CSV table of N, CA and C in Angstrom, one decimal:
chain,number,residue,atom,x,y,z
A,1,UNK,N,-0.3,19.9,59.8
A,1,UNK,CA,-0.6,21.0,60.5
A,1,UNK,C,-1.8,21.3,58.4
A,2,UNK,N,-1.1,20.9,57.3
A,2,UNK,CA,-1.6,21.4,56.9
A,2,UNK,C,-3.2,20.5,56.1
A,3,UNK,N,-4.1,21.3,55.9
A,3,UNK,CA,-5.3,21.3,56.5
A,3,UNK,C,-6.9,22.1,54.5
A,4,UNK,N,-7.2,21.6,54.3
A,4,UNK,CA,-8.3,21.4,53.2
A,4,UNK,C,-9.1,22.1,53.6
A,5,UNK,N,-10.3,24.2,53.5
A,5,UNK,CA,-11.4,23.8,53.4
A,5,UNK,C,-12.3,24.1,51.9
A,6,UNK,N,-13.1,23.8,52.3
A,6,UNK,CA,-13.8,23.6,51.2
A,6,UNK,C,-15.1,23.8,51.2
A,7,UNK,N,-16.0,24.7,50.1
A,7,UNK,CA,-16.9,25.9,50.5
A,7,UNK,C,-18.0,25.9,49.0
A,8,UNK,N,-18.7,26.1,49.0
A,8,UNK,CA,-19.9,26.5,47.4
A,8,UNK,C,-20.9,25.3,47.9
A,9,UNK,N,-20.4,24.0,48.0
A,9,UNK,CA,-21.3,23.2,48.2
A,9,UNK,C,-22.7,23.3,48.4
A,10,UNK,N,-24.3,22.4,48.3
A,10,UNK,CA,-25.6,22.6,48.3
A,10,UNK,C,-26.2,22.2,47.8
A,11,UNK,N,-28.1,22.6,47.5
A,11,UNK,CA,-29.2,22.1,47.3
A,11,UNK,C,-29.3,22.6,46.2
A,12,UNK,N,-29.8,22.3,44.7
A,12,UNK,CA,-29.7,23.1,43.7
A,12,UNK,C,-30.9,22.0,42.6
A,13,UNK,N,-31.9,23.5,42.2
A,13,UNK,CA,-32.3,22.6,41.2
A,13,UNK,C,-31.4,22.1,39.0
A,14,UNK,N,-32.2,21.1,39.0
A,14,UNK,CA,-31.7,20.7,37.0
A,14,UNK,C,-31.4,22.2,36.6
A,15,UNK,N,-29.9,21.9,35.9
A,15,UNK,CA,-30.3,22.7,35.2
A,15,UNK,C,-29.4,24.7,36.0
A,16,UNK,N,-29.3,24.0,37.1
A,16,UNK,CA,-28.8,25.3,37.5
A,16,UNK,C,-27.0,24.9,37.9
A,17,UNK,N,-26.5,25.4,38.6
A,17,UNK,CA,-25.2,26.3,39.1
A,17,UNK,C,-24.4,26.4,40.3
A,18,UNK,N,-23.9,25.2,40.4
A,18,UNK,CA,-22.6,26.1,41.9
A,18,UNK,C,-20.6,26.4,41.7
A,19,UNK,N,-20.8,26.6,42.4
A,19,UNK,CA,-19.0,27.1,42.1
A,19,UNK,C,-18.6,26.1,44.2
A,20,UNK,N,-17.7,24.9,43.5
A,20,UNK,CA,-16.8,24.5,44.8
A,20,UNK,C,-15.2,25.2,45.1
A,21,UNK,N,-14.8,25.1,46.1
A,21,UNK,CA,-13.8,26.3,46.1
A,21,UNK,C,-12.9,25.5,47.5
A,22,UNK,N,-12.2,25.2,47.9
A,22,UNK,CA,-11.0,25.0,47.7
A,22,UNK,C,-9.6,24.9,48.5
A,23,UNK,N,-9.5,25.6,49.2
A,23,UNK,CA,-8.5,26.3,49.9
A,23,UNK,C,-7.3,25.6,51.2
A,24,UNK,N,-6.2,25.6,50.7
A,24,UNK,CA,-5.4,24.7,51.7
A,24,UNK,C,-4.1,25.9,52.6
A,25,UNK,N,-4.4,24.9,53.0
A,25,UNK,CA,-2.8,25.9,54.2
A,25,UNK,C,-2.3,25.1,55.2
A,26,UNK,N,-1.5,26.1,55.9
A,26,UNK,CA,-0.3,25.1,56.6
A,26,UNK,C,1.1,24.9,55.8
A,27,UNK,N,1.5,24.0,56.6
A,27,UNK,CA,2.9,23.5,56.2
A,27,UNK,C,2.6,23.6,54.5
A,28,UNK,N,3.1,24.4,53.6
A,28,UNK,CA,2.8,24.3,52.2
A,28,UNK,C,4.6,24.6,52.4
A,29,UNK,N,4.9,24.4,51.1
A,29,UNK,CA,6.9,24.6,50.5
A,29,UNK,C,6.1,24.7,48.8
A,30,UNK,N,5.4,23.6,48.3
A,30,UNK,CA,5.5,23.3,46.6
A,30,UNK,C,4.0,22.5,46.6
A,31,UNK,N,3.1,23.8,45.8
A,31,UNK,CA,1.9,22.5,45.6
A,31,UNK,C,2.0,22.2,44.1
A,32,UNK,N,1.0,21.2,44.1
A,32,UNK,CA,0.8,20.6,42.4
A,32,UNK,C,0.2,20.5,41.8
A,33,UNK,N,-0.5,18.9,41.8
A,33,UNK,CA,-1.7,19.4,40.7
A,33,UNK,C,-3.4,19.6,41.7
A,34,UNK,N,-4.0,19.2,41.7
A,34,UNK,CA,-5.6,19.7,42.6
A,34,UNK,C,-6.0,19.0,41.3
A,35,UNK,N,-6.7,18.7,42.3
A,35,UNK,CA,-8.0,18.1,41.2
A,35,UNK,C,-9.9,17.9,42.0
A,36,UNK,N,-10.8,17.4,41.8
A,36,UNK,CA,-12.4,17.4,42.6
A,36,UNK,C,-12.2,15.8,42.0
A,37,UNK,N,-13.0,14.9,43.5
A,37,UNK,CA,-13.1,14.3,42.8
A,37,UNK,C,-15.1,13.6,43.7
A,38,UNK,N,-16.1,12.4,43.7
A,38,UNK,CA,-17.2,12.9,43.4
A,38,UNK,C,-17.0,11.7,44.1
A,39,UNK,N,-18.3,11.1,44.6
A,39,UNK,CA,-18.8,9.6,44.8
A,39,UNK,C,-19.7,9.8,45.2
A,40,UNK,N,-21.1,9.1,45.2
A,40,UNK,CA,-22.6,9.1,44.8
A,40,UNK,C,-22.3,7.9,45.8
A,41,UNK,N,-23.9,7.7,46.2
A,41,UNK,CA,-23.6,6.7,47.7
A,41,UNK,C,-24.1,4.7,46.3
A,42,UNK,N,-23.3,4.1,46.6
A,42,UNK,CA,-23.6,3.0,46.0
A,42,UNK,C,-22.1,3.2,44.1
A,43,UNK,N,-22.0,4.3,44.5
A,43,UNK,CA,-21.1,4.5,43.3
A,43,UNK,C,-19.5,4.6,43.4
A,44,UNK,N,-18.9,4.1,42.3
A,44,UNK,CA,-17.4,4.8,43.0
A,44,UNK,C,-17.1,5.6,43.5
A,45,UNK,N,-15.9,6.6,43.4
A,45,UNK,CA,-15.2,8.0,43.5
A,45,UNK,C,-14.9,7.5,42.0
A,46,UNK,N,-14.9,8.9,41.5
A,46,UNK,CA,-15.2,9.2,40.2
A,46,UNK,C,-13.9,10.5,40.2
A,47,UNK,N,-13.0,10.2,39.3
A,47,UNK,CA,-12.6,12.2,38.8
A,47,UNK,C,-13.3,13.0,38.5
A,48,UNK,N,-12.8,13.8,38.5
A,48,UNK,CA,-14.5,15.0,37.8
A,48,UNK,C,-13.4,15.4,37.5
A,49,UNK,N,-12.1,15.8,37.9
A,49,UNK,CA,-11.6,17.0,37.1
A,49,UNK,C,-10.2,17.3,38.1
A,50,UNK,N,-8.4,17.2,36.7
A,50,UNK,CA,-8.0,17.4,37.3
A,50,UNK,C,-7.4,19.1,36.5
A,51,UNK,N,-6.4,19.5,37.0
A,51,UNK,CA,-5.5,20.8,36.7
A,51,UNK,C,-4.4,19.9,37.7
A,52,UNK,N,-2.5,21.1,36.6
A,52,UNK,CA,-1.8,20.7,36.4
A,52,UNK,C,-1.1,22.1,37.1
A,53,UNK,N,0.4,22.2,38.1
A,53,UNK,CA,0.1,23.3,38.1
A,53,UNK,C,0.9,23.9,36.6
A,54,UNK,N,1.1,23.4,35.3
A,54,UNK,CA,0.4,24.4,33.5
A,54,UNK,C,0.4,24.5,33.7
A,55,UNK,N,-1.5,24.0,33.6
A,55,UNK,CA,-2.2,24.9,33.6
A,55,UNK,C,-3.4,24.0,33.3
A,56,UNK,N,-2.2,21.8,32.4
A,56,UNK,CA,-3.3,21.3,31.6
A,56,UNK,C,-4.5,21.4,32.5
A,57,UNK,N,-5.9,20.9,31.4
A,57,UNK,CA,-7.2,20.9,32.7
A,57,UNK,C,-7.2,19.4,32.1
A,58,UNK,N,-8.4,18.4,32.7
A,58,UNK,CA,-8.6,17.5,32.3
A,58,UNK,C,-10.1,17.4,32.9
A,59,UNK,N,-10.7,16.6,32.4
A,59,UNK,CA,-12.6,16.6,32.5
A,59,UNK,C,-13.0,14.8,32.5
A,60,UNK,N,-13.5,13.9,33.6
A,60,UNK,CA,-14.7,13.3,33.1
A,60,UNK,C,-15.6,13.6,32.5
A,61,UNK,N,-15.4,12.4,31.5
A,61,UNK,CA,-15.9,12.4,30.2
A,61,UNK,C,-17.8,13.6,30.6
A,62,UNK,N,-18.2,12.4,31.9
A,62,UNK,CA,-19.7,13.0,31.9
A,62,UNK,C,-19.6,14.7,32.2
A,63,UNK,N,-18.4,15.1,32.2
A,63,UNK,CA,-18.7,16.7,32.8
A,63,UNK,C,-19.2,17.5,32.5
A,64,UNK,N,-17.3,17.4,31.1
A,64,UNK,CA,-16.5,18.2,30.0
A,64,UNK,C,-17.7,19.3,29.7
A,65,UNK,N,-17.1,20.3,29.0
A,65,UNK,CA,-18.6,20.9,29.2
A,65,UNK,C,-19.4,21.9,30.0
A,66,UNK,N,-20.0,21.4,31.0
A,66,UNK,CA,-20.9,21.4,31.6
A,66,UNK,C,-19.8,22.5,32.8
A,67,UNK,N,-18.2,21.6,33.0
A,67,UNK,CA,-18.0,21.7,34.5
A,67,UNK,C,-16.5,23.0,34.6
A,68,UNK,N,-16.1,23.6,35.1
A,68,UNK,CA,-14.2,23.8,34.4
A,68,UNK,C,-13.7,24.2,36.0
A,69,UNK,N,-12.1,23.5,35.8
A,69,UNK,CA,-11.8,23.3,36.5
A,69,UNK,C,-10.3,24.9,36.9
A,70,UNK,N,-10.2,25.7,38.0
A,70,UNK,CA,-9.7,26.2,37.9
A,70,UNK,C,-8.3,26.5,39.4
A,71,UNK,N,-7.3,27.6,39.1
A,71,UNK,CA,-7.0,27.3,40.0
A,71,UNK,C,-6.0,28.5,40.3
A,72,UNK,N,-5.8,29.0,41.8
A,72,UNK,CA,-5.8,30.5,42.1
A,72,UNK,C,-3.8,30.1,42.8
A,73,UNK,N,-3.0,30.1,42.3
A,73,UNK,CA,-1.7,30.2,43.0
A,73,UNK,C,-1.3,30.8,44.1
A,74,UNK,N,-2.0,32.2,43.7
A,74,UNK,CA,-1.5,33.1,45.2
A,74,UNK,C,-1.9,32.8,46.1
A,75,UNK,N,-3.1,31.7,46.0
A,75,UNK,CA,-3.6,31.8,47.3
A,75,UNK,C,-4.4,30.1,47.8
A,76,UNK,N,-3.1,29.3,47.3
A,76,UNK,CA,-3.7,27.9,47.1
A,76,UNK,C,-4.4,26.9,47.1
A,77,UNK,N,-4.7,28.0,45.8
A,77,UNK,CA,-7.4,27.6,45.8
A,77,UNK,C,-7.2,26.8,44.4
A,78,UNK,N,-8.1,25.7,44.5
A,78,UNK,CA,-8.2,25.4,43.2
A,78,UNK,C,-10.4,25.6,43.5
A,79,UNK,N,-10.9,25.6,42.0
A,79,UNK,CA,-12.0,25.6,42.1
A,79,UNK,C,-13.3,25.3,40.9
A,80,UNK,N,-14.0,25.3,41.2
A,80,UNK,CA,-14.6,23.6,40.2
A,80,UNK,C,-16.3,24.9,40.5
A,81,UNK,N,-16.4,25.6,38.7
A,81,UNK,CA,-18.2,25.3,38.4
A,81,UNK,C,-18.2,24.0,37.3
A,82,UNK,N,-19.3,25.0,38.5
A,82,UNK,CA,-20.0,23.7,38.0
A,82,UNK,C,-22.0,24.3,37.1
A,83,UNK,N,-21.7,24.2,36.1
A,83,UNK,CA,-23.1,25.1,35.0
A,83,UNK,C,-23.8,23.5,34.7
A,84,UNK,N,-25.6,23.8,34.7
A,84,UNK,CA,-26.1,22.9,33.5
A,84,UNK,C,-26.4,21.7,34.8
A,85,UNK,N,-26.4,21.7,36.2
A,85,UNK,CA,-26.4,20.4,37.5
A,85,UNK,C,-27.5,19.7,36.8
A,86,UNK,N,-27.6,18.5,36.5
A,86,UNK,CA,-28.5,16.9,36.7
A,86,UNK,C,-28.1,16.2,38.4
A,87,UNK,N,-29.9,15.9,38.2
A,87,UNK,CA,-29.7,14.3,39.0
A,87,UNK,C,-28.8,14.8,39.3
A,88,UNK,N,-27.8,13.0,38.6
A,88,UNK,CA,-27.1,12.4,38.2
A,88,UNK,C,-25.3,12.6,38.8
A,89,UNK,N,-25.1,14.3,38.9
A,89,UNK,CA,-24.2,15.4,40.3
A,89,UNK,C,-24.0,14.5,41.3
A,90,UNK,N,-25.3,14.9,41.9
A,90,UNK,CA,-25.6,14.5,43.6
A,90,UNK,C,-24.2,13.6,43.8
A,91,UNK,N,-23.6,14.2,44.6
A,91,UNK,CA,-22.5,13.6,45.4
A,91,UNK,C,-22.1,14.0,46.0
A,92,UNK,N,-20.6,13.6,47.1
A,92,UNK,CA,-20.2,14.8,47.9
A,92,UNK,C,-18.8,14.5,47.0
A,93,UNK,N,-18.3,16.4,46.6
A,93,UNK,CA,-17.4,16.1,46.1
A,93,UNK,C,-15.9,16.4,47.8
A,94,UNK,N,-14.6,16.4,47.3
A,94,UNK,CA,-13.8,16.0,47.4
A,94,UNK,C,-12.9,17.0,46.3
A,95,UNK,N,-11.7,17.8,47.6
A,95,UNK,CA,-10.1,18.6,46.6
A,95,UNK,C,-9.4,17.0,47.5
A,96,UNK,N,-8.3,16.6,46.4
A,96,UNK,CA,-7.9,16.5,46.9
A,96,UNK,C,-6.0,17.3,46.2
A,97,UNK,N,-5.2,17.3,47.1
A,97,UNK,CA,-4.0,18.7,45.9
A,97,UNK,C,-2.0,17.9,47.1
A,98,UNK,N,-1.2,17.9,45.9
A,98,UNK,CA,-1.0,16.9,45.7
A,98,UNK,C,0.0,18.7,47.2
A,99,UNK,N,1.4,18.2,47.6
A,99,UNK,CA,1.9,19.2,47.9
A,99,UNK,C,2.8,18.6,49.0
A,100,UNK,N,4.0,18.9,48.8
A,100,UNK,CA,5.2,19.2,49.7
A,100,UNK,C,5.1,19.9,51.0
A,101,UNK,N,5.3,19.3,51.3
A,101,UNK,CA,5.8,20.3,53.2
A,101,UNK,C,6.9,20.9,52.8
A,102,UNK,N,6.9,22.2,53.8
A,102,UNK,CA,8.1,22.3,54.2
A,102,UNK,C,9.5,21.1,55.7
A,103,UNK,N,9.4,21.4,54.6
A,103,UNK,CA,11.1,20.7,55.5
A,103,UNK,C,10.9,19.2,55.2
A,104,UNK,N,9.4,18.5,54.1
A,104,UNK,CA,10.1,17.1,53.4
A,104,UNK,C,11.0,17.5,51.9
A,105,UNK,N,10.6,15.8,52.0
A,105,UNK,CA,11.0,15.9,50.2
A,105,UNK,C,10.1,15.2,49.2
A,106,UNK,N,9.1,14.6,49.9
A,106,UNK,CA,8.1,13.8,48.6
A,106,UNK,C,7.4,14.8,48.5
A,107,UNK,N,5.6,14.4,48.1
A,107,UNK,CA,4.2,14.8,47.9
A,107,UNK,C,4.1,13.6,49.2
A,108,UNK,N,2.8,14.5,49.5
A,108,UNK,CA,2.0,14.0,50.0
A,108,UNK,C,0.6,14.5,49.3
A,109,UNK,N,-0.7,13.7,49.5
A,109,UNK,CA,-2.2,14.1,49.0
A,109,UNK,C,-3.5,14.2,49.5
A,110,UNK,N,-3.3,15.1,50.1
A,110,UNK,CA,-4.2,16.1,51.2
A,110,UNK,C,-6.1,16.4,50.3
A,111,UNK,N,-6.4,15.6,51.0
A,111,UNK,CA,-8.1,15.3,51.2
A,111,UNK,C,-8.9,16.5,51.6
A,112,UNK,N,-9.4,16.9,51.2
A,112,UNK,CA,-10.6,18.0,52.0
A,112,UNK,C,-11.5,16.9,52.5
A,113,UNK,N,-12.4,17.5,54.0
A,113,UNK,CA,-13.8,16.3,54.6
A,113,UNK,C,-15.0,16.6,53.2
A,114,UNK,N,-15.0,17.2,52.2
A,114,UNK,CA,-16.2,16.4,50.6
A,114,UNK,C,-16.8,17.6,51.4
A,115,UNK,N,-17.6,17.7,50.1
A,115,UNK,CA,-19.4,18.7,50.3
A,115,UNK,C,-20.5,18.2,50.0
A,116,UNK,N,-21.6,17.6,50.3
A,116,UNK,CA,-22.1,17.5,49.4
A,116,UNK,C,-23.3,18.6,48.3
A,117,UNK,N,-23.9,17.9,46.9
A,117,UNK,CA,-23.9,18.6,46.2
A,117,UNK,C,-25.2,17.8,46.8
A,118,UNK,N,-26.2,18.3,46.0
A,118,UNK,CA,-27.2,17.7,46.2
A,118,UNK,C,-28.6,18.7,44.6
A,119,UNK,N,-28.7,17.4,43.7
A,119,UNK,CA,-29.9,18.1,41.9
A,119,UNK,C,-30.7,17.5,42.3
A,120,UNK,N,-32.0,18.9,42.6
A,120,UNK,CA,-33.0,18.5,42.5
A,120,UNK,C,-34.2,19.1,42.6
A,121,UNK,N,-35.1,19.1,41.5
A,121,UNK,CA,-36.5,19.8,41.5
A,121,UNK,C,-36.8,20.5,43.3
């Protein structure tokens, strides 16, 4: 019953900006870590950024200083503000949220469907 819905992907020129959103809904009880991953064709999936319930954030070296992750706990939503985009940022971006469902006793990692980000002149 838990579902993640992503938005904000698209085509942008080098140096441009995009803001990704991922909202969780459904049978939620507790929401913990939230993160964004990306995977380019022929490349390994990598963690872009994550943010814990405490607010502590971590970034991949390749995006540090350009991307900012944030969360709105009241809306069960995580955001990724991406600035100074370059062609190497082109990938499918997927959100991941650790959730304890109502009635459950352990966490489960939920994934969004993925949203395409393309950076090209």
